[in-house]
mmCIF file of C-alpha atoms in Angstrom:
data_model
loop_
_atom_site.group_PDB
_atom_site.id
_atom_site.type_symbol
_atom_site.label_atom_id
_atom_site.label_comp_id
_atom_site.label_asym_id
_atom_site.label_seq_id
_atom_site.Cartn_x
_atom_site.Cartn_y
_atom_site.Cartn_z
ATOM 1 C CA MET A 716 0.000 0.000 0.000
ATOM 2 C CA GLU A 717 1.347 3.414 -0.935
ATOM 3 C CA MET A 718 1.573 5.942 1.895
ATOM 4 C CA THR A 719 -0.528 8.947 0.841
ATOM 5 C CA PRO A 720 -2.458 11.743 2.574
ATOM 6 C CA ALA A 721 -5.693 9.930 1.622
ATOM 7 C CA TYR A 722 -4.469 6.695 3.243
ATOM 8 C CA LEU A 723 -3.570 8.554 6.447
ATOM 9 C CA GLU A 724 -7.146 9.845 6.431
ATOM 10 C CA VAL A 725 -8.324 6.215 6.119
ATOM 11 C CA ALA A 726 -6.343 5.427 9.291
ATOM 12 C CA ALA A 727 -7.913 8.407 11.096
ATOM 13 C CA GLN A 728 -11.372 7.291 9.931
ATOM 14 C CA ALA A 729 -10.768 3.757 11.257
ATOM 15 C CA LEU A 730 -9.895 5.234 14.669
ATOM 16 C CA ARG A 731 -12.968 7.481 14.498
ATOM 17 C CA GLU A 732 -15.129 4.431 13.800
ATOM 18 C CA ALA A 733 -13.489 2.689 16.782
ATOM 19 C CA GLY A 734 -14.768 5.455 19.072
ATOM 20 C CA PHE A 735 -12.028 8.062 18.999
ATOM 21 C CA GLU A 736 -13.130 11.689 18.800
ATOM 22 C CA CYS A 737 -11.368 13.286 15.848
ATOM 23 C CA GLU A 738 -10.531 16.917 15.230
ATOM 24 C CA SER A 739 -9.181 17.547 11.741
ATOM 25 C CA THR A 740 -7.344 20.749 10.820
ATOM 26 C CA SER A 741 -5.303 21.985 7.907
ATOM 27 C CA VAL A 742 -3.074 25.045 8.179
ATOM 28 C CA GLY A 743 -0.931 26.828 5.638
ATOM 29 C CA VAL A 744 2.727 27.426 6.439
ATOM 30 C CA ASP A 745 4.541 30.525 5.278
ATOM 31 C CA GLU A 746 8.122 30.298 6.529
ATOM 32 C CA PRO A 747 10.883 31.981 4.525
ATOM 33 C CA GLY A 748 13.335 29.428 3.178
ATOM 34 C CA SER A 749 11.078 26.448 3.867
ATOM 35 C CA SER A 750 9.337 24.389 1.194
ATOM 36 C CA LEU A 751 6.725 23.235 3.719
ATOM 37 C CA GLU A 752 3.398 24.573 2.462
ATOM 38 C CA GLU A 753 0.690 22.959 4.602
ATOM 39 C CA ILE A 754 0.141 20.674 7.607
ATOM 40 C CA THR A 755 -2.930 18.463 7.833
ATOM 41 C CA ARG A 756 -3.537 17.192 11.364
ATOM 42 C CA PHE A 757 -5.854 14.575 12.869
ATOM 43 C CA SER A 758 -6.050 14.865 16.652
ATOM 44 C CA LEU A 759 -7.679 11.689 17.995
ATOM 45 C CA ARG A 760 -8.864 11.141 21.584
ATOM 46 C CA LEU A 761 -10.465 8.259 23.414
ATOM 47 C CA GLY A 762 -11.372 8.994 27.001
ATOM 48 C CA LEU A 763 -9.017 10.924 29.216
ATOM 49 C CA ASP A 764 -5.863 8.882 28.734
ATOM 50 C CA ARG A 765 -5.607 8.133 24.994
ATOM 51 C CA HIS A 766 -4.651 10.914 22.599
ATOM 52 C CA LEU A 767 -2.602 10.605 19.420
ATOM 53 C CA VAL A 768 -1.934 13.019 16.570
ATOM 54 C CA LEU A 769 -1.368 12.076 12.913
ATOM 55 C CA GLU A 770 0.076 14.698 10.563
ATOM 56 C CA THR A 771 0.799 15.041 6.866
ATOM 57 C CA LEU A 772 3.451 17.615 5.973
ATOM 58 C CA HIS A 773 2.806 18.906 2.454
ATOM 59 C CA TYR A 774 5.856 20.190 0.552
ATOM 60 C CA GLY A 775 5.768 21.979 -2.791
ATOM 61 C CA ASP A 776 7.677 19.680 -5.119
ATOM 62 C CA GLN A 777 8.903 17.116 -2.573
ATOM 63 C CA PRO A 778 7.281 13.934 -1.247
ATOM 64 C CA HIS A 779 4.899 14.252 1.681
ATOM 65 C CA ARG A 780 6.162 13.407 5.154
ATOM 66 C CA TYR A 781 4.057 11.821 7.858
ATOM 67 C CA MET A 782 4.335 12.254 11.612
ATOM 68 C CA LEU A 783 2.764 10.632 14.648
ATOM 69 C CA SER A 784 2.865 11.749 18.259
ATOM 70 C CA LEU A 785 1.391 10.152 21.338
ATOM 71 C CA GLU A 786 0.199 12.992 23.509
ATOM 72 C CA ALA A 787 -1.058 10.486 26.081
ATOM 73 C CA TRP A 788 -1.503 6.727 26.137
ATOM 74 C CA GLY A 789 -1.895 5.691 29.730
ATOM 75 C CA GLY A 790 1.397 6.836 31.221
ATOM 76 C CA LEU A 791 3.229 6.815 27.864
ATOM 77 C CA SER A 792 3.812 9.766 25.548
ATOM 78 C CA PHE A 793 6.337 10.798 22.926
ATOM 79 C CA THR A 794 7.028 13.805 20.747
ATOM 80 C CA PRO A 795 6.243 13.824 16.999
ATOM 81 C CA PHE A 796 8.232 11.209 15.134
ATOM 82 C CA PRO A 797 8.409 10.475 11.386
ATOM 83 C CA LEU A 798 6.223 7.569 10.289
ATOM 84 C CA ASP A 799 7.762 5.213 7.765
ATOM 85 C CA SER A 800 4.477 3.437 7.023
ATOM 86 C CA TRP A 801 1.174 2.307 8.452
ATOM 87 C CA LYS A 802 -1.269 -0.460 7.641
ATOM 88 C CA VAL A 803 -4.991 -0.437 8.356
ATOM 89 C CA TRP A 804 -6.191 -3.948 9.240
ATOM 90 C CA PRO A 805 -9.827 -4.893 10.009
ATOM 91 C CA ASP A 806 -9.140 -4.977 13.774
ATOM 92 C CA ARG A 807 -6.055 -2.760 14.237
ATOM 93 C CA ILE A 808 -3.699 -0.201 12.728
ATOM 94 C CA GLU A 809 0.037 -0.823 12.629
ATOM 95 C CA PHE A 810 2.307 2.229 12.711
ATOM 96 C CA LYS A 811 5.954 1.657 11.757
ATOM 97 C CA PHE A 812 9.030 3.836 12.359
ATOM 98 C CA SER A 813 12.750 3.531 11.582
ATOM 99 C CA VAL A 814 12.713 0.699 9.075
ATOM 100 C CA GLU A 815 15.981 -1.108 8.430
ATOM 101 C CA PRO A 816 16.279 -1.100 4.622
ATOM 102 C CA ARG A 817 17.645 -4.623 4.099
ATOM 103 C CA SER A 818 15.250 -6.528 6.352
ATOM 104 C CA GLY A 819 12.210 -4.254 6.341
ATOM 105 C CA LEU A 820 12.060 -4.644 10.120
ATOM 106 C CA GLY A 821 11.411 -1.594 12.233
ATOM 107 C CA LEU A 822 9.944 -0.316 15.444
ATOM 108 C CA SER A 823 6.175 -0.635 15.214
ATOM 109 C CA PHE A 824 3.144 -0.579 17.434
ATOM 110 C CA PHE A 825 -0.507 -1.466 16.992
ATOM 111 C CA VAL A 826 -3.684 0.340 17.991
ATOM 112 C CA ARG A 827 -6.666 -1.984 18.248
ATOM 113 C CA THR A 828 -9.790 -0.704 16.507
ATOM 114 C CA LYS A 829 -12.138 -3.465 17.684
ATOM 115 C CA GLY A 830 -13.231 -3.891 21.281
ATOM 116 C CA LEU A 831 -12.019 -0.480 22.445
ATOM 117 C CA SER A 832 -13.872 1.264 25.192
ATOM 118 C CA SER A 833 -13.351 4.588 26.817
ATOM 119 C CA PRO A 834 -12.276 4.148 30.442
ATOM 120 C CA SER A 835 -14.532 5.644 33.077
ATOM 121 C CA PRO A 836 -13.181 8.782 34.722
ATOM 122 C CA SER A 837 -12.242 8.192 38.349
#
């Protein structure tokens, strides 16, 4: 599967259908010397402790770049990090980072899209 802005939107939609609240924004970028033209962002939340952000960075004549950050996932969080690829499965989404070119192996994690429930606030 080719990584495209439309396919990232498919991933966001799958999370939305799994119960995540989704806020979608697109902002133009006007920075001198930068070829970055626009950022499309999907901010996805489930309950109080699950929040991730998917971004597409649109460049003029260069390939798009994709970012993911975990704002909160239980006690885990990390700053935006470049996504190498992602795969939408019927019951989960796999996000992959830092792929080793020869083996295709890389750091990845899965977000289940079936059987999710929002934890009750305590």
